[in-house]
Amino acid sequence: MGKLFGTDGIRGVVNAGLDATLAYQVGLAAAVVMAEDKHKSRPLVAIGKDTRVSSDLLECALIAGLCSAGADVLRLGVVPTPAVAWLTVESACDAGIVISASHNPFEHNGIKVFNSQGYKLPDALENEIEEIILSGREIPLKTGGDLGRVRPGEALTERYIDHLAASVEDDFAGLRVVVDCANGAASATAPRLFARFPKLHADIIHASPDGVNINNGCGSTHLGSLKEAVLAGGYDLGLAYDGDADRFLAVDERGEEIDGDQVMAACARVLQAEGALNGNTMVGTVMSNLGLHLFAKENGMELLCTPVGDRNVLEKMLEGDFVIGGEQSGHTIFRKYATTGDGQLTSLQFLQVLHRAGCPASELVSGCKRYPQVLINLPVESKEKKEAIMAAPALWEAVSAQEAALAGKGRVLVRPSGTEALLRVMVEASSQEEAMASAESLADVIKNL
């Protein structure tokens, strides 16, 4: 991980760590690196953004940097992160850039770069961009006809929606769903996508972004209002995306959460029955619930776990030619259709499994039990403090003691966040009370280090 690029690109509070100057420099440096990597004097870069008030500011600065260094820009407007990845490939761009901070509060934003294949930019190229910016290397600016040009690309979103709709065969007749767009990027696509299925009754909520209400009490990180809507309206399922629509979580007909592990389990079981689950393997992360591990064992599957982050999941999938992988938090990757997690794509795949099963959503996912899990986020003032705590012998002595107390009937995980100034303590156990007591004990140890 570099000084600018974290596990999911560059993140920060706008004008308090991430500003127009940095975005301009990223644009300049990215244009130079793409030109060298692709051996082109005029690389083409697609840019998309979410609905944050700061996204316009960063977009303008990025475009100014790219065009000043001679790159052309395909301006996609407000679109989900996976749409940028897919349209980068579909439109033969040399790179794609997303302006979003995903599930984070509106004052945060971020810059993430995809390569021409729609995958997150390799570390080596991120390092090159970072080195140019941090070294202060002077980049010759283009003049006259060598300046980059901006092409309108908003209409291309319809092609992305076509792609999503074509990924399923069912018409979902008889199903009633409510869709939570988190006042984010899905607000621009989900209403049009679900209109493609006239036999599906789909009501859309939280699709009125105003720049500051993205993820605010809604979306995949705040399921309360969706649960209320499902119960009040008697829906079969509630669908929830996050701010950039690369995550999908659901709410069953009883108002209970269906997490990413359960979504992946249900879809993997169908792939297995069809003989399409390569290696009989799913790829998860160290955060995958104990229930998913047991589900895999009971169904003759292997569950491979990576460090947290859909980038790590995808790398393992590519390495083993596996077809499905994901995170409990809702990033699910279907390699047949996408190069990254795609919330809307995943929701369609899950809806198709539900429709064909002909049973309530609660029954569909009952084979993958969710063991009680407690996650405590502890603020840490600096990266150095994070590293010092993670290296402290007292922490790992405490972790070992809690693992022994769980006696093999639970899990303990302590890790630093890759995108925020936090340490995360996660404990799974047979009961919520046991998990909470263990997590709080570890949190107390960390606070005193």
CSV table of C-alpha atoms in Angstrom, one decimal:
chain,number,residue,atom,x,y,z
A,1,MET,CA,0.0,0.0,0.0
A,2,GLY,CA,1.4,3.4,-1.0
A,3,LYS,CA,1.2,6.8,0.6
A,4,LEU,CA,-1.7,7.9,-1.7
A,5,PHE,CA,-3.3,4.7,-2.9
A,6,GLY,CA,-4.9,2.5,-0.3
A,7,THR,CA,-6.6,-0.8,-0.8
A,8,ASP,CA,-9.4,0.8,-2.8
A,9,GLY,CA,-7.7,3.8,-4.5
A,10,ILE,CA,-7.3,7.2,-3.0
A,11,ARG,CA,-9.7,8.2,-0.3
A,12,GLY,CA,-10.2,11.2,2.0
A,13,VAL,CA,-12.4,14.0,3.1
A,14,VAL,CA,-12.6,16.5,0.3
A,15,ASN,CA,-10.5,19.7,0.9
A,16,ALA,CA,-9.1,18.0,4.0
A,17,GLY,CA,-6.7,15.5,2.4
A,18,LEU,CA,-8.2,15.0,-1.0
A,19,ASP,CA,-8.6,18.2,-3.0
A,20,ALA,CA,-8.7,19.6,-6.6
A,21,THR,CA,-5.0,20.0,-6.7
A,22,LEU,CA,-4.4,16.4,-5.9
A,23,ALA,CA,-7.1,15.3,-8.4
A,24,TYR,CA,-5.4,17.5,-11.1
A,25,GLN,CA,-2.1,15.9,-10.3
A,26,VAL,CA,-3.6,12.4,-10.5
A,27,GLY,CA,-5.0,13.3,-13.9
A,28,LEU,CA,-1.7,14.5,-15.2
A,29,ALA,CA,0.3,11.5,-13.8
A,30,ALA,CA,-2.3,9.0,-15.0
A,31,ALA,CA,-2.2,10.4,-18.5
A,32,VAL,CA,1.6,10.1,-18.6
A,33,VAL,CA,1.6,6.5,-17.2
A,34,MET,CA,-1.2,5.4,-19.5
A,35,ALA,CA,0.5,6.9,-22.5
A,36,GLU,CA,3.8,5.0,-21.7
A,37,ASP,CA,2.0,1.8,-20.8
A,38,LYS,CA,-0.1,1.7,-23.9
A,39,HIS,CA,2.5,3.3,-26.2
A,40,LYS,CA,-0.1,6.0,-27.2
A,41,SER,CA,0.3,9.7,-27.4
A,42,ARG,CA,-3.4,10.2,-26.8
A,43,PRO,CA,-4.8,7.6,-24.3
A,44,LEU,CA,-8.6,7.5,-23.9
A,45,VAL,CA,-9.8,7.5,-20.2
A,46,ALA,CA,-13.4,7.0,-19.2
A,47,ILE,CA,-14.6,8.9,-16.0
A,48,GLY,CA,-17.7,8.2,-13.9
A,49,LYS,CA,-18.8,9.5,-10.6
A,50,ASP,CA,-21.3,9.0,-7.8
A,51,THR,CA,-23.8,11.6,-6.5
A,52,ARG,CA,-21.6,13.3,-3.8
A,53,VAL,CA,-21.6,17.1,-3.8
A,54,SER,CA,-17.8,16.9,-4.2
A,55,SER,CA,-17.8,14.6,-7.2
A,56,ASP,CA,-18.2,17.5,-9.7
A,57,LEU,CA,-15.3,19.3,-8.2
A,58,LEU,CA,-13.0,16.3,-8.4
A,59,GLU,CA,-14.2,15.3,-11.9
A,60,CYS,CA,-13.4,18.8,-13.3
A,61,ALA,CA,-9.9,18.7,-11.8
A,62,LEU,CA,-9.2,15.2,-13.0
A,63,ILE,CA,-10.4,16.1,-16.5
A,64,ALA,CA,-8.2,19.2,-16.5
A,65,GLY,CA,-5.2,17.1,-15.6
A,66,LEU,CA,-5.8,14.4,-18.1
A,67,CYS,CA,-6.5,16.9,-21.0
A,68,SER,CA,-3.5,19.0,-20.0
A,69,ALA,CA,-1.2,16.0,-20.5
A,70,GLY,CA,-2.9,15.1,-23.8
A,71,ALA,CA,-5.3,12.4,-22.8
A,72,ASP,CA,-8.9,12.3,-24.2
A,73,VAL,CA,-11.7,11.8,-21.8
A,74,LEU,CA,-15.0,9.8,-22.1
A,75,ARG,CA,-17.3,11.5,-19.6
A,76,LEU,CA,-19.9,9.0,-18.3
A,77,GLY,CA,-21.5,11.2,-15.7
A,78,VAL,CA,-23.2,9.6,-12.7
A,79,VAL,CA,-22.9,5.8,-13.0
A,80,PRO,CA,-22.1,2.9,-10.7
A,81,THR,CA,-18.5,1.9,-10.2
A,82,PRO,CA,-19.0,-1.5,-12.1
A,83,ALA,CA,-20.5,0.4,-15.0
A,84,VAL,CA,-17.2,2.4,-15.4
A,85,ALA,CA,-15.2,-0.9,-15.3
A,86,TRP,CA,-17.5,-2.5,-18.0
A,87,LEU,CA,-17.8,0.5,-20.2
A,88,THR,CA,-14.0,1.0,-20.1
A,89,VAL,CA,-13.7,-2.4,-21.8
A,90,GLU,CA,-16.8,-2.0,-24.0
A,91,SER,CA,-15.6,1.4,-25.3
A,92,ALA,CA,-12.0,0.4,-25.9
A,93,CYS,CA,-10.6,2.9,-23.4
A,94,ASP,CA,-7.1,2.7,-22.1
A,95,ALA,CA,-8.2,3.2,-18.5
A,96,GLY,CA,-11.3,4.1,-16.4
A,97,ILE,CA,-11.5,6.4,-13.4
A,98,VAL,CA,-14.3,6.3,-10.7
A,99,ILE,CA,-14.9,9.2,-8.4
A,100,SER,CA,-16.6,7.7,-5.3
A,101,ALA,CA,-16.1,6.8,-1.7
A,102,SER,CA,-18.5,3.9,-1.9
A,103,HIS,CA,-20.4,3.4,1.4
A,104,ASN,CA,-18.6,6.2,3.3
A,105,PRO,CA,-20.4,9.4,4.4
A,106,PHE,CA,-20.9,12.2,1.8
A,107,GLU,CA,-18.0,14.4,2.9
A,108,HIS,CA,-15.6,11.6,1.9
A,109,ASN,CA,-14.7,10.9,-1.7
A,110,GLY,CA,-12.2,8.9,-3.6
A,111,ILE,CA,-10.4,8.2,-6.9
A,112,LYS,CA,-10.1,4.7,-8.2
A,113,VAL,CA,-8.5,3.6,-11.5
A,114,PHE,CA,-9.3,0.6,-13.7
A,115,ASN,CA,-7.0,-0.7,-16.5
A,116,SER,CA,-8.2,-1.3,-20.0
A,117,GLN,CA,-9.4,-4.8,-19.1
A,118,GLY,CA,-11.7,-3.4,-16.4
A,119,TYR,CA,-9.6,-4.6,-13.5
A,120,LYS,CA,-8.4,-2.4,-10.7
A,121,LEU,CA,-5.1,-0.8,-11.7
A,122,PRO,CA,-2.1,-3.0,-10.8
A,123,ASP,CA,0.1,-1.9,-7.9
A,124,ALA,CA,3.0,-1.2,-10.2
A,125,LEU,CA,1.1,1.4,-12.2
A,126,GLU,CA,-0.4,2.9,-9.1
A,127,ASN,CA,3.1,3.2,-7.8
A,128,GLU,CA,4.2,5.0,-10.9
A,129,ILE,CA,1.4,7.5,-10.7
A,130,GLU,CA,2.2,8.0,-7.0
A,131,GLU,CA,5.9,8.5,-7.6
A,132,ILE,CA,5.3,11.1,-10.3
A,133,ILE,CA,3.0,13.1,-7.9
A,134,LEU,CA,5.1,12.8,-4.7
A,135,SER,CA,8.4,13.5,-6.5
A,136,GLY,CA,7.2,16.7,-7.9
A,137,ARG,CA,8.4,15.6,-11.3
A,138,GLU,CA,7.5,18.3,-13.9
A,139,ILE,CA,5.2,17.0,-16.6
A,140,PRO,CA,5.3,18.8,-20.0
A,141,LEU,CA,1.9,20.3,-20.7
A,142,LYS,CA,0.4,20.0,-24.1
A,143,THR,CA,-0.6,23.0,-26.2
A,144,GLY,CA,-2.8,23.7,-29.2
A,145,GLY,CA,-4.2,20.7,-31.0
A,146,ASP,CA,-2.3,18.3,-28.7
A,147,LEU,CA,-4.6,19.1,-25.8
A,148,GLY,CA,-6.9,16.3,-24.8
A,149,ARG,CA,-10.6,16.5,-25.7
A,150,VAL,CA,-13.7,15.5,-23.7
A,151,ARG,CA,-16.3,13.3,-25.4
A,152,PRO,CA,-19.9,12.9,-24.0
A,153,GLY,CA,-20.5,9.4,-22.8
A,154,GLU,CA,-23.7,9.6,-20.7
A,155,ALA,CA,-25.7,7.8,-23.3
A,156,LEU,CA,-23.5,4.7,-23.0
A,157,THR,CA,-25.1,3.9,-19.7
A,158,GLU,CA,-28.0,2.3,-21.6
A,159,ARG,CA,-25.6,-0.2,-23.0
A,160,TYR,CA,-24.5,-1.1,-19.5
A,161,ILE,CA,-28.2,-1.6,-18.5
A,162,ASP,CA,-28.6,-3.8,-21.6
A,163,HIS,CA,-25.7,-5.9,-20.4
A,164,LEU,CA,-27.2,-6.4,-16.9
A,165,ALA,CA,-30.6,-7.3,-18.2
A,166,ALA,CA,-29.2,-9.8,-20.6
A,167,SER,CA,-27.4,-11.6,-17.7
A,168,VAL,CA,-30.7,-13.3,-16.7
A,169,GLU,CA,-33.3,-15.3,-18.5
A,170,ASP,CA,-36.3,-15.1,-16.1
A,171,ASP,CA,-39.0,-12.4,-16.2
A,172,PHE,CA,-39.5,-12.6,-12.4
A,173,ALA,CA,-43.3,-12.8,-12.9
A,174,GLY,CA,-45.1,-12.7,-9.6
A,175,LEU,CA,-42.3,-11.3,-7.5
A,176,ARG,CA,-42.7,-8.1,-5.5
A,177,VAL,CA,-39.5,-6.2,-4.5
A,178,VAL,CA,-38.5,-2.9,-3.2
A,179,VAL,CA,-35.2,-1.4,-4.3
A,180,ASP,CA,-33.0,0.9,-2.1
A,181,CYS,CA,-30.6,3.0,-4.2
A,182,ALA,CA,-28.9,4.7,-1.3
A,183,ASN,CA,-29.4,8.1,-3.0
A,184,GLY,CA,-26.2,7.1,-4.9
A,185,ALA,CA,-25.2,6.0,-8.3
A,186,ALA,CA,-27.8,3.3,-8.6
A,187,SER,CA,-30.4,6.2,-8.7
A,188,ALA,CA,-29.3,6.8,-12.3
A,189,THR,CA,-29.6,3.2,-13.4
A,190,ALA,CA,-31.8,1.0,-11.2
A,191,PRO,CA,-35.2,2.5,-12.2
A,192,ARG,CA,-34.4,1.9,-15.8
A,193,LEU,CA,-33.0,-1.5,-15.2
A,194,PHE,CA,-36.0,-2.8,-13.3
A,195,ALA,CA,-38.4,-1.3,-15.9
A,196,ARG,CA,-36.9,-3.9,-18.3
A,197,PHE,CA,-38.9,-6.5,-16.4
A,198,PRO,CA,-42.6,-5.5,-16.6
A,199,LYS,CA,-43.8,-8.7,-15.0
A,200,LEU,CA,-41.8,-7.9,-11.9
A,201,HIS,CA,-43.3,-5.5,-9.4
A,202,ALA,CA,-40.4,-3.2,-8.3
A,203,ASP,CA,-40.8,-0.1,-6.2
A,204,ILE,CA,-37.8,2.2,-5.9
A,205,ILE,CA,-36.8,4.1,-2.8
A,206,HIS,CA,-34.0,6.4,-1.8
A,207,ALA,CA,-33.3,7.5,-5.4
A,208,SER,CA,-33.4,11.3,-5.0
A,209,PRO,CA,-29.8,12.3,-4.5
A,210,ASP,CA,-29.1,15.9,-3.4
A,211,GLY,CA,-25.3,15.7,-3.0
A,212,VAL,CA,-25.3,15.1,0.8
A,213,ASN,CA,-27.9,12.3,1.4
A,214,ILE,CA,-25.9,9.5,-0.2
A,215,ASN,CA,-25.8,6.5,2.2
A,216,ASN,CA,-27.6,8.7,4.8
A,217,GLY,CA,-29.8,6.3,6.7
A,218,CYS,CA,-30.3,4.1,3.7
A,219,GLY,CA,-28.6,1.7,1.3
A,220,SER,CA,-26.7,-1.5,2.2
A,221,THR,CA,-25.0,0.0,5.3
A,222,HIS,CA,-28.3,1.2,6.8
A,223,LEU,CA,-31.0,-1.4,6.2
A,224,GLY,CA,-33.5,-0.2,8.7
A,225,SER,CA,-35.8,1.8,6.4
A,226,LEU,CA,-35.7,-1.1,3.8
A,227,LYS,CA,-36.7,-3.6,6.5
A,228,GLU,CA,-39.6,-1.4,7.4
A,229,ALA,CA,-40.7,-1.0,3.8
A,230,VAL,CA,-40.6,-4.8,3.1
A,231,LEU,CA,-42.7,-5.5,6.2
A,232,ALA,CA,-45.2,-2.7,5.6
A,233,GLY,CA,-45.7,-3.5,1.9
A,234,GLY,CA,-45.6,-7.3,2.1
A,235,TYR,CA,-42.7,-7.6,-0.4
A,236,ASP,CA,-41.0,-10.8,-1.3
A,237,LEU,CA,-37.5,-9.2,-1.1
A,238,GLY,CA,-35.8,-5.9,-0.4
A,239,LEU,CA,-32.7,-5.0,-2.5
A,240,ALA,CA,-30.1,-2.6,-1.2
A,241,TYR,CA,-27.1,-1.1,-2.9
A,242,ASP,CA,-24.4,1.2,-1.5
A,243,GLY,CA,-23.3,4.6,-2.8
A,244,ASP,CA,-21.5,3.4,-5.9
A,245,ALA,CA,-23.6,0.3,-6.4
A,246,ASP,CA,-20.8,-2.3,-6.3
A,247,ARG,CA,-22.4,-3.9,-3.2
A,248,PHE,CA,-25.7,-5.7,-2.8
A,249,LEU,CA,-27.4,-6.9,0.4
A,250,ALA,CA,-31.0,-8.1,0.7
A,251,VAL,CA,-33.9,-8.2,3.2
A,252,ASP,CA,-36.1,-11.3,3.3
A,253,GLU,CA,-39.9,-11.3,3.5
A,254,ARG,CA,-39.7,-11.4,7.3
A,255,GLY,CA,-37.5,-8.2,7.4
A,256,GLU,CA,-34.3,-10.1,8.2
A,257,GLU,CA,-31.0,-9.3,6.5
A,258,ILE,CA,-29.5,-11.5,3.9
A,259,ASP,CA,-25.8,-10.8,3.7
A,260,GLY,CA,-23.2,-11.3,1.0
A,261,ASP,CA,-22.2,-14.7,2.3
A,262,GLN,CA,-25.7,-16.0,2.0
A,263,VAL,CA,-26.2,-14.5,-1.4
A,264,MET,CA,-23.0,-16.2,-2.7
A,265,ALA,CA,-24.0,-19.5,-1.1
A,266,ALA,CA,-27.4,-19.5,-2.8
A,267,CYS,CA,-26.0,-18.6,-6.2
A,268,ALA,CA,-23.0,-21.1,-5.8
A,269,ARG,CA,-25.4,-23.9,-5.0
A,270,VAL,CA,-27.2,-23.4,-8.3
A,271,LEU,CA,-23.9,-23.1,-10.2
A,272,GLN,CA,-22.8,-26.4,-8.6
A,273,ALA,CA,-26.0,-28.1,-9.7
A,274,GLU,CA,-25.5,-26.9,-13.2
A,275,GLY,CA,-21.9,-28.1,-13.3
A,276,ALA,CA,-20.7,-24.6,-13.7
A,277,LEU,CA,-18.9,-24.1,-10.3
A,278,ASN,CA,-15.3,-24.4,-11.4
A,279,GLY,CA,-13.3,-26.5,-8.9
A,280,ASN,CA,-16.4,-26.7,-6.7
A,281,THR,CA,-14.9,-23.6,-5.2
A,282,MET,CA,-16.1,-20.2,-3.9
A,283,VAL,CA,-13.7,-17.4,-2.9
A,284,GLY,CA,-14.4,-15.5,0.3
A,285,THR,CA,-12.4,-13.4,2.7
A,286,VAL,CA,-11.2,-13.7,6.3
A,287,MET,CA,-14.5,-11.9,7.2
A,288,SER,CA,-16.6,-14.7,5.7
A,289,ASN,CA,-19.0,-15.9,8.4
A,290,LEU,CA,-18.5,-19.3,10.1
A,291,GLY,CA,-21.8,-20.2,8.6
A,292,LEU,CA,-20.4,-20.0,5.0
A,293,HIS,CA,-17.5,-22.2,6.0
A,294,LEU,CA,-20.0,-24.8,7.3
A,295,PHE,CA,-22.2,-24.4,4.3
A,296,ALA,CA,-19.3,-25.1,1.9
A,297,LYS,CA,-18.3,-28.2,3.9
A,298,GLU,CA,-21.8,-29.6,4.0
A,299,ASN,CA,-22.3,-29.1,0.2
A,300,GLY,CA,-18.9,-30.5,-0.9
A,301,MET,CA,-17.5,-27.1,-1.8
A,302,GLU,CA,-14.2,-25.5,-1.0
A,303,LEU,CA,-14.1,-22.0,0.4
A,304,LEU,CA,-10.8,-20.1,-0.2
A,305,CYS,CA,-10.4,-17.0,1.9
A,306,THR,CA,-8.3,-14.0,1.1
A,307,PRO,CA,-7.5,-10.7,2.9
A,308,VAL,CA,-10.4,-8.3,3.0
A,309,GLY,CA,-11.1,-6.5,-0.3
A,310,ASP,CA,-12.8,-7.4,-3.5
A,311,ARG,CA,-9.5,-6.8,-5.3
A,312,ASN,CA,-7.9,-9.7,-3.3
A,313,VAL,CA,-11.0,-11.9,-4.0
A,314,LEU,CA,-10.7,-11.2,-7.7
A,315,GLU,CA,-7.0,-12.0,-7.8
A,316,LYS,CA,-7.6,-15.4,-6.2
A,317,MET,CA,-10.5,-16.0,-8.7
A,318,LEU,CA,-8.3,-15.3,-11.6
A,319,GLU,CA,-5.5,-17.4,-10.2
A,320,GLY,CA,-7.7,-20.5,-9.9
A,321,ASP,CA,-10.2,-19.7,-12.7
A,322,PHE,CA,-13.0,-19.6,-10.2
A,323,VAL,CA,-16.4,-18.2,-11.2
A,324,ILE,CA,-17.8,-16.7,-8.1
A,325,GLY,CA,-16.4,-14.9,-5.1
A,326,GLY,CA,-17.3,-12.2,-2.7
A,327,GLU,CA,-17.4,-10.5,0.7
A,328,GLN,CA,-19.9,-10.7,3.5
A,329,SER,CA,-20.4,-6.9,3.1
A,330,GLY,CA,-22.0,-7.4,-0.3
A,331,HIS,CA,-19.3,-7.3,-3.0
A,332,THR,CA,-20.0,-10.4,-5.1
A,333,ILE,CA,-18.1,-11.1,-8.3
A,334,PHE,CA,-19.6,-13.1,-11.2
A,335,ARG,CA,-16.6,-13.5,-13.5
A,336,LYS,CA,-18.8,-14.5,-16.4
A,337,TYR,CA,-20.3,-11.0,-16.5
A,338,ALA,CA,-18.1,-8.6,-14.6
A,339,THR,CA,-14.5,-7.8,-13.6
A,340,THR,CA,-15.5,-6.3,-10.3
A,341,GLY,CA,-18.3,-6.5,-7.7
A,342,ASP,CA,-21.6,-5.3,-9.2
A,343,GLY,CA,-24.6,-4.8,-6.9
A,344,GLN,CA,-27.2,-4.6,-9.6
A,345,LEU,CA,-25.9,-7.6,-11.5
A,346,THR,CA,-25.7,-9.6,-8.2
A,347,SER,CA,-29.3,-8.7,-7.3
A,348,LEU,CA,-30.6,-9.9,-10.7
A,349,GLN,CA,-28.7,-13.2,-10.3
A,350,PHE,CA,-30.1,-13.7,-6.8
A,351,LEU,CA,-33.6,-12.8,-8.0
A,352,GLN,CA,-33.3,-15.4,-10.7
A,353,VAL,CA,-32.3,-18.1,-8.1
A,354,LEU,CA,-35.2,-17.0,-5.9
A,355,HIS,CA,-37.8,-17.0,-8.7
A,356,ARG,CA,-36.8,-20.5,-9.9
A,357,ALA,CA,-36.7,-21.9,-6.4
A,358,GLY,CA,-40.3,-20.9,-5.8
A,359,CYS,CA,-39.8,-20.5,-2.1
A,360,PRO,CA,-39.6,-17.6,0.3
A,361,ALA,CA,-36.2,-15.8,0.5
A,362,SER,CA,-35.8,-16.8,4.1
A,363,GLU,CA,-36.0,-20.5,3.2
A,364,LEU,CA,-33.7,-20.1,0.2
A,365,VAL,CA,-30.8,-18.9,2.4
A,366,SER,CA,-31.6,-21.0,5.5
A,367,GLY,CA,-28.8,-23.5,4.5
A,368,CYS,CA,-26.2,-20.8,5.2
A,369,LYS,CA,-26.7,-19.9,8.8
A,370,ARG,CA,-25.4,-16.5,10.1
A,371,TYR,CA,-23.5,-17.0,13.3
A,372,PRO,CA,-23.7,-14.1,15.7
A,373,GLN,CA,-21.0,-11.6,14.8
A,374,VAL,CA,-19.9,-8.5,16.6
A,375,LEU,CA,-17.7,-5.9,14.8
A,376,ILE,CA,-16.2,-3.0,16.8
A,377,ASN,CA,-14.5,-0.2,15.0
A,378,LEU,CA,-11.8,1.6,17.0
A,379,PRO,CA,-10.5,5.0,15.8
A,380,VAL,CA,-6.7,5.3,15.6
A,381,GLU,CA,-5.1,8.7,15.1
A,382,SER,CA,-2.4,7.6,12.6
A,383,LYS,CA,-1.1,4.9,10.4
A,384,GLU,CA,2.0,4.6,12.7
A,385,LYS,CA,-0.3,4.0,15.7
A,386,LYS,CA,-2.2,1.3,13.7
A,387,GLU,CA,1.1,-0.5,13.0
A,388,ALA,CA,2.3,-0.2,16.6
A,389,ILE,CA,-0.9,-1.7,18.0
A,390,MET,CA,-0.9,-4.5,15.4
A,391,ALA,CA,2.7,-5.4,16.4
A,392,ALA,CA,2.0,-5.3,20.2
A,393,PRO,CA,2.6,-8.8,21.8
A,394,ALA,CA,-0.1,-7.9,24.4
A,395,LEU,CA,-2.8,-7.7,21.7
A,396,TRP,CA,-2.0,-11.2,20.3
A,397,GLU,CA,-1.8,-12.7,23.8
A,398,ALA,CA,-5.3,-11.3,24.3
A,399,VAL,CA,-6.5,-12.7,21.0
A,400,SER,CA,-5.1,-16.2,21.8
A,401,ALA,CA,-6.9,-16.1,25.2
A,402,GLN,CA,-10.2,-15.2,23.5
A,403,GLU,CA,-9.8,-17.9,20.9
A,404,ALA,CA,-9.1,-20.5,23.6
A,405,ALA,CA,-12.2,-19.3,25.5
A,406,LEU,CA,-14.4,-19.9,22.4
A,407,ALA,CA,-13.0,-23.5,22.3
A,408,GLY,CA,-13.3,-23.9,18.5
A,409,LYS,CA,-16.9,-22.7,18.4
A,410,GLY,CA,-16.2,-19.2,17.1
A,411,ARG,CA,-13.6,-16.9,15.4
A,412,VAL,CA,-11.6,-13.8,16.3
A,413,LEU,CA,-10.2,-11.4,13.8
A,414,VAL,CA,-8.3,-8.1,14.5
A,415,ARG,CA,-7.3,-6.1,11.5
A,416,PRO,CA,-6.5,-2.5,10.4
A,417,SER,CA,-9.0,-0.9,8.0
A,418,GLY,CA,-7.5,-0.3,4.5
A,419,THR,CA,-9.6,2.8,3.8
A,420,GLU,CA,-10.3,4.5,7.2
A,421,ALA,CA,-8.3,5.4,10.4
A,422,LEU,CA,-9.7,2.4,12.2
A,423,LEU,CA,-8.8,-0.9,13.8
A,424,ARG,CA,-11.6,-3.5,13.4
A,425,VAL,CA,-12.3,-6.2,16.0
A,426,MET,CA,-14.5,-9.0,14.8
A,427,VAL,CA,-15.7,-11.9,16.9
A,428,GLU,CA,-18.1,-14.7,15.9
A,429,ALA,CA,-19.6,-17.0,18.6
A,430,SER,CA,-22.5,-19.3,19.4
A,431,SER,CA,-24.4,-16.4,21.0
A,432,GLN,CA,-24.5,-12.7,20.6
A,433,GLU,CA,-23.7,-12.2,24.2
A,434,GLU,CA,-20.6,-14.3,24.0
A,435,ALA,CA,-19.4,-12.6,20.9
A,436,MET,CA,-20.0,-9.1,22.4
A,437,ALA,CA,-18.2,-9.9,25.6
A,438,SER,CA,-15.1,-11.2,23.7
A,439,ALA,CA,-15.1,-8.3,21.3
A,440,GLU,CA,-15.4,-5.7,24.1
A,441,SER,CA,-12.6,-7.4,26.0
A,442,LEU,CA,-10.3,-7.1,23.0
A,443,ALA,CA,-11.4,-3.5,22.4
A,444,ASP,CA,-10.4,-2.6,25.9
A,445,VAL,CA,-6.9,-4.1,25.4
A,446,ILE,CA,-6.5,-2.1,22.2
A,447,LYS,CA,-7.6,1.2,23.8
A,448,ASN,CA,-4.9,0.7,26.5
A,449,LEU,CA,-2.1,0.1,24.1
